[in-house]
CSV table of C-alpha atoms in Angstrom, one decimal:
chain,number,residue,atom,x,y,z
A,111,MET,CA,32.7,-27.9,56.5
A,112,ILE,CA,30.9,-25.3,54.7
A,113,ASN,CA,27.1,-26.3,54.2
A,114,SER,CA,24.9,-25.4,51.2
A,115,GLU,CA,21.4,-26.4,50.5
A,116,ARG,CA,22.5,-29.4,48.4
A,117,PHE,CA,26.0,-30.1,48.7
A,118,THR,CA,28.9,-30.0,51.1
A,119,ILE,CA,32.1,-28.2,50.3
A,120,SER,CA,35.4,-29.3,52.1
A,121,LYS,CA,37.8,-26.9,53.4
A,122,LYS,CA,40.3,-28.4,51.0
A,123,GLU,CA,38.1,-27.6,48.0
A,124,ALA,CA,37.5,-24.2,49.4
A,125,TRP,CA,41.2,-23.4,49.6
A,126,VAL,CA,41.7,-24.6,46.1
A,127,LEU,CA,38.9,-22.2,44.9
A,128,ILE,CA,40.4,-19.4,46.7
A,129,LEU,CA,44.0,-20.1,45.2
A,130,CYS,CA,42.3,-20.3,41.8
A,131,VAL,CA,40.7,-17.0,42.3
A,132,LEU,CA,44.0,-15.4,43.4
A,133,ILE,CA,45.8,-16.9,40.3
A,134,GLY,CA,43.2,-15.7,38.0
A,135,PHE,CA,43.3,-12.2,39.4
A,136,ALA,CA,47.1,-12.1,39.1
A,137,LEU,CA,46.8,-13.3,35.4
A,138,ARG,CA,44.2,-10.6,34.7
A,139,PHE,CA,45.8,-7.8,36.7
A,140,TYR,CA,49.2,-8.4,34.9
A,141,THR,CA,49.6,-5.7,32.3
A,142,PHE,CA,46.0,-4.7,32.4
A,143,ASP,CA,46.7,-1.1,32.2
A,144,GLN,CA,49.7,-1.3,29.9
A,145,LYS,CA,48.3,-1.7,26.5
A,146,SER,CA,46.8,1.1,24.2
A,147,LEU,CA,43.0,1.6,24.0
A,148,TRP,CA,41.9,0.1,20.7
A,149,THR,CA,39.1,1.5,18.6
A,150,ASP,CA,36.1,-0.1,20.6
A,151,GLU,CA,37.8,1.0,24.0
A,152,VAL,CA,37.9,4.6,22.7
A,153,HIS,CA,34.2,4.3,21.9
A,154,THR,CA,33.7,3.2,25.7
A,155,PHE,CA,36.0,6.4,26.6
A,156,ASN,CA,33.7,8.7,24.6
A,157,GLU,CA,30.5,7.1,25.6
A,158,SER,CA,31.2,6.9,29.3
A,159,ARG,CA,32.0,10.6,29.7
A,160,ASP,CA,28.3,11.4,30.2
A,161,ASP,CA,26.5,11.1,33.5
A,162,ILE,CA,23.1,9.7,33.9
A,163,GLY,CA,21.4,12.8,32.5
A,164,GLY,CA,23.8,12.8,29.6
A,165,GLN,CA,23.1,9.2,28.8
A,166,LEU,CA,19.4,9.8,28.9
A,167,LYS,CA,19.6,12.8,26.7
A,168,PHE,CA,21.8,11.0,24.2
A,169,TYR,CA,19.4,7.9,24.1
A,170,LYS,CA,16.5,10.2,23.6
A,171,GLU,CA,18.2,11.5,20.5
A,172,ASN,CA,19.5,8.2,19.4
A,173,PRO,CA,17.2,5.4,20.7
A,174,THR,CA,18.6,2.8,18.2
A,175,HIS,CA,22.0,3.1,19.5
A,176,LEU,CA,23.6,-0.5,19.4
A,177,HIS,CA,24.6,-0.5,23.1
A,178,PRO,CA,22.3,0.0,26.1
A,179,PRO,CA,23.7,2.4,28.8
A,180,LEU,CA,24.3,0.4,32.0
A,181,PHE,CA,28.1,-0.3,31.3
A,182,PHE,CA,28.7,3.3,30.4
A,183,ILE,CA,26.9,4.5,33.5
A,184,LEU,CA,29.0,2.3,35.7
A,185,THR,CA,32.3,3.1,33.9
A,186,HIS,CA,31.5,6.8,34.4
A,187,LEU,CA,32.0,6.3,38.2
A,188,PHE,CA,35.8,6.7,37.3
A,189,TYR,CA,35.4,9.9,35.1
A,190,PRO,CA,37.3,12.0,34.3
A,191,PHE,CA,39.7,9.0,33.6
A,192,PRO,CA,43.1,10.4,34.6
A,193,LYS,CA,44.5,7.1,33.2
A,194,PRO,CA,41.9,5.8,30.6
A,195,GLU,CA,44.0,2.5,30.0
A,196,ARG,CA,43.4,1.7,33.7
A,197,ASP,CA,40.1,3.4,34.7
A,198,LEU,CA,38.1,2.0,31.8
A,199,ARG,CA,39.2,-1.7,32.6
A,200,ILE,CA,38.5,-1.7,36.3
A,201,ILE,CA,35.1,-3.0,36.0
A,202,PRO,CA,35.9,-5.7,33.5
A,203,LEU,CA,38.7,-6.8,35.7
A,204,LEU,CA,36.8,-7.0,38.8
A,205,PHE,CA,33.8,-9.0,37.3
A,206,GLY,CA,36.1,-11.1,35.2
A,207,THR,CA,37.8,-12.2,38.4
A,208,LEU,CA,34.6,-12.8,40.3
A,209,SER,CA,33.5,-15.0,37.3
A,210,ILE,CA,36.1,-17.5,38.4
A,211,PHE,CA,34.4,-17.7,41.8
A,212,LEU,CA,30.8,-17.7,40.4
A,213,ILE,CA,31.4,-20.5,37.8
A,214,TYR,CA,32.2,-22.8,40.6
A,215,TYR,CA,28.8,-22.2,42.3
A,216,LEU,CA,27.0,-22.3,39.0
A,217,SER,CA,28.6,-25.8,38.0
A,218,ARG,CA,28.3,-27.3,41.3
A,219,PRO,CA,24.5,-28.0,41.1
A,220,PHE,CA,25.0,-29.7,37.8
A,221,SER,CA,27.7,-31.9,39.3
A,222,PRO,CA,30.0,-31.2,42.3
A,223,ARG,CA,32.9,-33.2,40.5
A,224,ILE,CA,33.1,-30.5,37.7
A,225,ALA,CA,33.2,-27.4,39.8
A,226,ILE,CA,36.9,-27.1,40.5
A,227,PRO,CA,37.8,-28.1,36.9
A,228,CYS,CA,35.6,-25.4,35.6
A,229,SER,CA,37.0,-22.7,37.9
A,230,LEU,CA,40.6,-23.8,36.9
A,231,SER,CA,39.8,-23.7,33.1
A,232,ILE,CA,38.2,-20.2,33.1
A,233,ALA,CA,41.1,-18.8,35.5
A,234,PHE,CA,43.7,-19.7,32.8
A,235,MET,CA,41.5,-19.2,29.8
A,236,VAL,CA,43.3,-16.6,27.6
A,237,TYR,CA,40.2,-15.7,26.0
A,238,HIS,CA,38.4,-14.9,29.3
A,239,ILE,CA,41.6,-13.0,30.4
A,240,ASN,CA,41.3,-10.7,27.4
A,241,LEU,CA,37.6,-10.1,28.2
A,242,SER,CA,38.6,-9.0,31.7
A,243,GLN,CA,41.3,-6.6,30.3
A,244,ASP,CA,39.2,-5.2,27.7
A,245,ALA,CA,37.1,-1.9,28.3
A,246,ARG,CA,34.1,-3.3,26.9
A,247,SER,CA,30.8,-4.8,28.5
A,248,TYR,CA,31.5,-8.4,27.9
A,249,SER,CA,33.1,-9.5,31.2
A,250,LEU,CA,30.3,-7.8,33.0
A,251,LEU,CA,27.7,-9.3,30.9
A,252,MET,CA,29.1,-12.8,31.3
A,253,PHE,CA,29.0,-12.4,35.1
A,254,PHE,CA,25.3,-11.3,35.1
A,255,SER,CA,24.4,-14.3,32.9
A,256,MET,CA,26.3,-16.6,35.1
A,257,ALA,CA,24.4,-15.2,38.1
A,258,ALA,CA,21.1,-15.6,36.1
A,259,GLY,CA,22.1,-19.3,35.5
A,260,PHE,CA,23.1,-19.7,39.0
A,261,PHE,CA,19.5,-18.8,40.4
A,262,PHE,CA,17.7,-20.7,37.5
A,263,ILE,CA,19.5,-23.9,38.3
A,264,HIS,CA,18.8,-23.4,42.1
A,265,TYR,CA,15.3,-22.9,41.3
A,266,ARG,CA,15.2,-26.2,39.4
A,267,THR,CA,16.8,-28.0,42.3
A,268,THR,CA,14.8,-26.6,45.2
A,269,LEU,CA,11.4,-25.5,43.3
A,270,LYS,CA,11.5,-22.3,45.5
A,271,LYS,CA,10.1,-19.5,43.4
A,272,LYS,CA,12.0,-16.8,45.2
A,273,TYR,CA,15.0,-17.7,42.9
A,274,LEU,CA,12.8,-16.8,39.9
A,275,LEU,CA,12.8,-13.2,41.0
A,276,PHE,CA,16.6,-13.2,41.1
A,277,VAL,CA,16.8,-14.8,37.6
A,278,ALA,CA,14.7,-12.0,36.3
A,279,ILE,CA,16.8,-9.3,38.0
A,280,PHE,CA,20.0,-10.6,36.4
A,281,PHE,CA,18.2,-11.0,33.1
A,282,ALA,CA,17.2,-7.4,33.3
A,283,LEU,CA,20.9,-6.4,34.3
A,284,SER,CA,22.0,-8.3,31.3
A,285,PHE,CA,19.6,-6.7,29.0
A,286,HIS,CA,20.6,-3.2,30.1
A,287,THR,CA,24.2,-4.2,29.6
A,288,SER,CA,24.1,-5.6,26.1
A,289,TYR,CA,21.4,-6.4,23.8
A,290,SER,CA,23.5,-9.7,22.8
A,291,SER,CA,22.0,-10.9,26.1
A,292,ILE,CA,18.4,-11.4,24.4
A,293,PRO,CA,19.3,-14.9,23.0
A,294,PHE,CA,20.6,-15.8,26.3
A,295,ILE,CA,17.4,-14.7,28.0
A,296,VAL,CA,15.5,-16.9,25.5
A,297,PHE,CA,17.6,-20.0,25.3
A,298,LEU,CA,18.6,-20.2,29.0
A,299,GLN,CA,14.9,-21.1,29.6
A,300,LEU,CA,15.6,-24.6,27.9
A,301,LEU,CA,16.8,-25.2,31.7
A,302,TRP,CA,13.0,-25.7,32.4
A,303,PHE,CA,13.5,-28.9,30.9
A,304,TYR,CA,16.8,-29.9,32.7
A,305,CYS,CA,16.1,-32.7,35.5
A,306,PRO,CA,18.6,-32.0,38.4
A,307,ASP,CA,18.1,-35.5,39.8
A,308,GLU,CA,15.6,-38.5,39.9
A,309,LYS,CA,13.6,-36.8,42.5
A,310,HIS,CA,12.5,-34.0,40.3
A,311,PRO,CA,10.2,-34.3,37.2
A,312,ARG,CA,11.4,-33.3,33.8
A,313,ILE,CA,8.9,-30.4,33.6
A,314,PRO,CA,8.5,-28.7,37.0
A,315,PRO,CA,5.2,-28.8,38.7
A,316,GLN,CA,3.0,-25.5,38.0
A,317,PHE,CA,5.3,-24.9,34.9
A,318,PRO,CA,3.1,-22.4,33.4
A,319,TYR,CA,2.6,-20.3,36.4
A,320,SER,CA,6.4,-20.3,37.1
A,321,PHE,CA,7.1,-19.6,33.5
A,322,LEU,CA,4.8,-16.6,33.7
A,323,ILE,CA,6.4,-15.3,37.0
A,324,LEU,CA,9.8,-15.4,35.6
A,325,ASN,CA,9.1,-13.7,32.2
A,326,GLY,CA,6.6,-11.3,33.8
A,327,PHE,CA,9.1,-10.0,36.2
A,328,THR,CA,11.8,-9.9,33.5
A,329,LEU,CA,9.6,-7.8,31.3
A,330,LEU,CA,8.5,-5.7,34.1
A,331,PHE,CA,12.2,-4.8,34.9
A,332,CYS,CA,13.0,-4.3,31.2
A,333,PHE,CA,9.8,-2.5,30.2
A,334,PRO,CA,10.7,1.0,31.4
A,335,TRP,CA,13.8,1.0,29.0
A,336,ILE,CA,11.9,-0.6,26.1
A,337,LEU,CA,9.1,2.1,26.6
A,338,PHE,CA,11.8,4.9,26.6
A,339,VAL,CA,13.3,3.5,23.4
A,340,VAL,CA,9.8,3.2,21.7
A,341,LEU,CA,8.7,6.6,22.8
A,342,ASN,CA,11.6,8.2,21.3
A,343,PHE,CA,11.9,6.1,18.2
A,344,LYS,CA,11.6,8.3,15.1
A,345,GLU,CA,10.9,7.0,11.7
A,346,SER,CA,14.0,8.9,10.4
A,347,PHE,CA,16.4,7.1,12.8
A,348,PRO,CA,20.1,7.5,12.1
A,349,LYS,CA,21.2,6.4,8.8
A,350,GLU,CA,24.4,5.1,10.4
A,351,PHE,CA,22.4,2.6,12.3
A,352,LEU,CA,21.4,0.9,9.1
A,353,LEU,CA,24.8,1.4,7.6
A,354,ASP,CA,26.3,-0.5,10.5
A,355,LEU,CA,23.9,-3.5,10.2
A,356,PHE,CA,23.5,-4.0,6.5
A,357,SER,CA,26.5,-2.3,4.7
A,358,MET,CA,29.4,-4.0,6.3
A,359,ARG,CA,29.8,-6.8,3.8
A,360,ASP,CA,30.9,-9.7,6.1
A,361,THR,CA,30.7,-13.3,4.7
A,362,LEU,CA,28.6,-15.2,7.2
A,363,SER,CA,28.5,-18.9,7.1
A,364,LEU,CA,27.4,-21.4,9.8
A,365,SER,CA,30.5,-23.6,9.6
A,366,ASN,CA,32.8,-20.4,9.9
A,367,LEU,CA,30.8,-19.2,12.8
A,368,LEU,CA,30.9,-22.5,14.8
A,369,TRP,CA,34.6,-22.8,14.0
A,370,SER,CA,35.3,-19.3,15.3
A,371,VAL,CA,33.5,-20.1,18.6
A,372,LEU,CA,35.5,-23.2,18.9
A,373,HIS,CA,38.8,-21.6,17.9
A,374,ASP,CA,38.4,-18.8,20.6
A,375,TRP,CA,37.0,-21.1,23.5
A,376,VAL,CA,39.3,-24.2,22.9
A,377,PRO,CA,42.3,-22.9,20.9
A,378,PHE,CA,44.6,-25.2,18.8
A,379,TYR,CA,43.3,-28.2,16.8
A,380,PRO,CA,44.0,-31.0,19.4
A,381,LEU,CA,41.9,-29.3,22.2
A,382,MET,CA,39.3,-28.4,19.6
A,383,ILE,CA,39.1,-32.0,18.3
A,384,VAL,CA,38.9,-33.4,21.9
A,385,SER,CA,36.2,-31.0,22.9
A,386,THR,CA,34.1,-31.7,19.7
A,387,LEU,CA,34.3,-35.4,20.3
A,388,LEU,CA,33.4,-35.1,24.0
A,389,LEU,CA,30.2,-33.0,23.0
A,390,ALA,CA,29.3,-35.6,20.2
A,391,LEU,CA,29.6,-38.5,22.6
A,392,PHE,CA,27.9,-36.9,25.5
A,393,PRO,CA,24.3,-38.1,24.7
A,394,ILE,CA,25.6,-41.6,24.1
A,395,PHE,CA,27.3,-42.0,27.5
A,396,SER,CA,24.9,-39.8,29.6
A,397,LYS,CA,22.8,-41.5,32.1
A,398,ASP,CA,20.0,-38.8,31.4
A,399,ARG,CA,20.0,-38.4,27.5
A,400,GLY,CA,17.4,-35.6,28.0
A,401,ASN,CA,19.7,-33.6,30.1
A,402,SER,CA,22.4,-34.1,27.7
A,403,LEU,CA,20.3,-32.8,24.9
A,404,VAL,CA,19.3,-29.8,26.8
A,405,LEU,CA,22.7,-28.7,27.6
A,406,LEU,CA,23.9,-29.3,23.9
A,407,ALA,CA,20.9,-27.2,22.7
A,408,LEU,CA,21.8,-24.5,25.1
A,409,ILE,CA,25.2,-24.1,23.4
A,410,ILE,CA,24.4,-25.0,19.8
A,411,LEU,CA,21.0,-23.3,19.2
A,412,PRO,CA,22.1,-19.7,20.1
A,413,VAL,CA,24.7,-19.9,17.2
A,414,LEU,CA,22.3,-21.5,14.8
A,415,GLY,CA,19.7,-19.0,15.8
A,416,LEU,CA,21.7,-15.9,15.3
A,417,TYR,CA,23.0,-17.1,11.8
A,418,LEU,CA,19.4,-17.7,10.7
A,419,PHE,CA,18.3,-14.5,12.0
A,420,CYS,CA,21.1,-12.8,10.2
A,421,LYS,CA,20.5,-14.8,6.9
A,422,LEU,CA,16.7,-14.1,6.9
A,423,LEU,CA,17.0,-10.4,7.5
A,424,GLY,CA,20.0,-9.9,5.3
A,425,VAL,CA,22.0,-8.5,8.2
A,426,THR,CA,25.8,-8.4,7.2
A,427,HIS,CA,27.2,-7.0,10.4
A,428,PHE,CA,30.5,-8.6,11.6
A,429,ILE,CA,29.6,-11.4,14.1
A,430,SER,CA,32.0,-11.7,16.9
A,431,THR,CA,32.3,-14.7,19.2
A,432,ARG,CA,32.0,-12.1,22.0
A,433,TYR,CA,28.2,-12.2,21.2
A,434,PHE,CA,28.2,-15.6,22.6
A,435,VAL,CA,30.0,-15.0,25.9
A,436,CYS,CA,26.9,-15.6,28.0
A,437,PHE,CA,27.0,-19.2,26.9
A,438,LEU,CA,30.8,-19.8,27.5
A,439,PRO,CA,30.2,-21.0,31.1
A,440,PHE,CA,27.6,-23.5,29.8
A,441,PHE,CA,30.0,-24.7,27.2
A,442,LEU,CA,32.6,-25.5,29.9
A,443,ILE,CA,30.0,-27.1,32.1
A,444,THR,CA,28.8,-29.3,29.3
A,445,LEU,CA,32.3,-30.2,28.3
A,446,PHE,CA,33.2,-31.5,31.8
A,447,ILE,CA,29.8,-33.3,32.4
A,448,ALA,CA,30.4,-35.1,29.3
A,449,LEU,CA,33.8,-36.2,30.3
A,450,ASP,CA,32.3,-37.0,33.8
A,451,SER,CA,29.7,-39.2,32.3
A,452,ILE,CA,32.4,-41.3,30.5
A,453,GLU,CA,34.2,-41.6,33.8
A,454,VAL,CA,31.0,-42.9,35.3
A,455,LYS,CA,30.2,-45.2,32.5
A,456,PHE,CA,33.7,-46.7,32.5
A,457,GLY,CA,34.4,-46.6,36.3
A,458,ARG,CA,37.4,-48.9,36.1
A,459,LEU,CA,39.3,-46.3,34.2
A,460,LYS,CA,39.8,-44.4,37.5
A,461,LYS,CA,42.2,-46.9,38.7
A,462,PHE,CA,44.6,-45.9,35.8
A,463,VAL,CA,43.8,-42.4,34.7
A,464,ARG,CA,41.6,-39.4,35.8
A,465,LEU,CA,40.1,-38.0,32.6
A,466,LYS,CA,39.0,-34.8,34.2
A,467,ILE,CA,42.3,-34.0,35.5
A,468,LEU,CA,44.0,-34.8,32.1
A,469,LEU,CA,41.6,-32.3,30.3
A,470,VAL,CA,42.1,-29.6,33.0
A,471,ILE,CA,46.0,-30.0,32.3
A,472,PHE,CA,45.5,-30.2,28.6
A,473,PHE,CA,43.3,-27.0,28.6
A,474,ILE,CA,45.6,-25.1,30.9
A,475,SER,CA,48.8,-26.0,29.1
A,476,THR,CA,47.2,-25.0,25.8
A,477,ASN,CA,46.3,-21.6,27.2
A,478,LEU,CA,49.7,-21.2,28.8
A,479,VAL,CA,51.2,-21.5,25.3
A,480,LEU,CA,49.1,-18.6,24.1
A,481,LEU,CA,49.5,-16.5,27.3
A,482,PRO,CA,52.9,-15.0,26.7
A,483,LEU,CA,52.0,-14.1,23.2
A,484,TYR,CA,48.8,-12.4,24.5
A,485,TYR,CA,50.7,-10.3,26.9
A,486,LEU,CA,53.1,-9.1,24.3
A,487,SER,CA,50.5,-8.4,21.8
A,488,GLU,CA,48.1,-5.3,21.1
A,489,LYS,CA,45.1,-5.1,19.1
A,490,GLN,CA,45.7,-1.5,17.9
A,491,ASP,CA,48.7,0.3,19.3
A,492,PHE,CA,47.4,3.9,18.7
A,493,ARG,CA,49.3,5.3,21.6
A,494,GLY,CA,52.5,4.1,20.2
A,495,LEU,CA,51.6,5.4,16.7
A,496,VAL,CA,50.7,8.8,18.1
A,497,THR,CA,54.0,9.0,20.1
A,498,TYR,CA,56.0,8.2,16.8
A,499,LEU,CA,53.9,10.8,14.8
A,500,LYS,CA,54.4,13.6,17.4
A,501,LYS,CA,58.1,13.0,17.1
A,502,ASN,CA,58.4,12.7,13.3
A,503,LEU,CA,55.6,14.7,11.8
A,504,LYS,CA,56.7,17.7,9.8
A,505,GLU,CA,54.8,20.6,8.4
A,506,GLY,CA,52.9,19.5,5.1
A,507,ASP,CA,53.1,15.8,5.9
A,508,LYS,CA,49.8,13.7,5.2
A,509,ILE,CA,48.8,10.7,7.1
A,510,PHE,CA,47.0,7.8,5.4
A,511,VAL,CA,45.0,5.1,7.3
A,512,GLU,CA,43.6,1.9,5.8
A,513,ASP,CA,40.3,2.4,7.2
A,514,PRO,CA,38.8,5.8,8.4
A,515,ILE,CA,37.6,4.2,11.7
A,516,PHE,CA,41.2,4.1,12.7
A,517,ALA,CA,41.0,7.9,12.8
A,518,ILE,CA,39.1,7.6,16.1
A,519,GLY,CA,41.8,6.1,18.0
A,520,ILE,CA,44.5,8.4,16.5
A,521,LEU,CA,42.3,11.4,17.4
A,522,HIS,CA,42.0,10.3,20.9
A,523,TYR,CA,45.7,10.0,21.6
A,524,PHE,CA,46.2,13.4,20.0
A,525,GLY,CA,43.8,14.7,22.6
A,526,GLN,CA,41.1,15.6,20.1
A,527,TYR,CA,37.9,14.4,21.7
A,528,PRO,CA,34.5,14.8,20.2
A,529,THR,CA,32.6,17.9,21.8
A,530,ARG,CA,29.6,15.7,22.5
A,531,ARG,CA,29.6,11.9,22.1
A,532,HIS,CA,31.0,10.6,18.8
A,533,HIS,CA,33.2,11.6,16.0
A,534,LEU,CA,30.6,11.2,13.2
A,535,TYR,CA,31.5,10.5,9.7
A,536,ILE,CA,29.3,8.8,7.1
A,537,ILE,CA,30.9,7.0,4.3
A,538,SER,CA,28.6,5.2,1.6
A,539,ASN,CA,29.1,1.5,1.1
A,540,GLU,CA,30.4,2.1,-2.4
A,541,SER,CA,33.1,4.4,-1.1
A,542,ARG,CA,33.9,2.0,1.8
A,543,ASN,CA,34.5,-0.8,-0.6
A,544,GLU,CA,36.7,1.2,-3.2
A,545,MET,CA,38.7,3.1,-0.7
A,546,LYS,CA,41.9,1.6,0.3
A,547,ALA,CA,43.6,4.4,1.8
A,548,GLN,CA,42.1,7.7,3.1
A,549,SER,CA,43.8,10.9,3.8
A,550,LEU,CA,43.4,11.6,7.5
A,551,PHE,CA,44.0,15.2,6.7
A,552,ASN,CA,40.9,15.3,4.3
A,553,LEU,CA,38.9,13.0,6.7
A,554,PHE,CA,39.3,15.6,9.6
A,555,LYS,CA,37.7,18.2,7.3
A,556,GLU,CA,34.6,15.8,6.8
A,557,ILE,CA,34.0,15.1,10.6
A,558,GLU,CA,30.9,16.4,12.1
A,559,PHE,CA,31.5,16.7,16.0
A,560,ARG,CA,28.5,15.6,18.1
């Protein structure tokens, strides 16, 4: 037997976990380097070319850049990217696979009965497979957030303050990976009020002291970067930053935001309806209603909070479900704990049906329907487009694109890289709304290379 502080893992369960990780890796490795880079991945290519010195120089000039540098620094390890479709996706692939292993240990302190179902679900989850094959920071961010949650729940279980130091470290790593981790750093602290078992009080002893330790260390680890940004902040910061936040007219509604999260995490209406019912019934059938409300708040309040933030400040930037990836593991944990509480409440059901097994089969089969379609699809096939253009373009031909941002991907596959960091073009909101097609030939004339 493999012993841990609180639970004992059987060899059979360990082998199931290993098999689960191997299957998950195979699903993520398959075609991971075959698809063309899409616009955001081309940004990753451009932003990962700088070494640490180059990164600091760029952020000194552009302190309000939307993404912190940690992911780009790690990706730079594979520079000069002889095959960008492979090199830029290695880190997401690695940490996406490790997440299958980590969610097992994250979920086990909540209930040992849900650990394998959570690992199986995320292994076959098309949404997470996509994150693991995408040259963006979300797979790495999700891994760091899971590690922070792992040490946090272990602190609540053992009350050993050494775990708070590790929570702070992974909070800081998440912060330096993506600013979208800030809501996670705030809302994960709802777990202060999660009661692991009857032996532990709802609020841990010396709560104010422990709270200050965690947030003090978190601030300490994040402070150097915050100070760097503040010291280099200029009143005349780049106009494109405000344009990005306030000029993209995206219709934001709370119902659409919640629906998008459910649609991406539990695709198809049958699974979506079952998941919503389980979450709604969780407080009713849970032995500890306080714990159920804490877990539900942990997955609902971030969506509500971001919605209110955007509404109050008038931010109209497109909100992607990827901004909530830190909370995805806790969504799965809550889902399976809710089902587990129903099984405990109606113990006789186990003689006839195993609800968790049924949900895992339902979840996997739903994602397996999508998986072949996902492997065949591409977000933006700039590589194929440029291959076609190279064969068919003639002297005097003009190229039209629906949105100027597509020019970035086309330029990349034509081998026209920005001399410094970005292809910069500024288009007013009025011209963005009026423009249906923009001559790429004319656009190239307006590009300022940085």
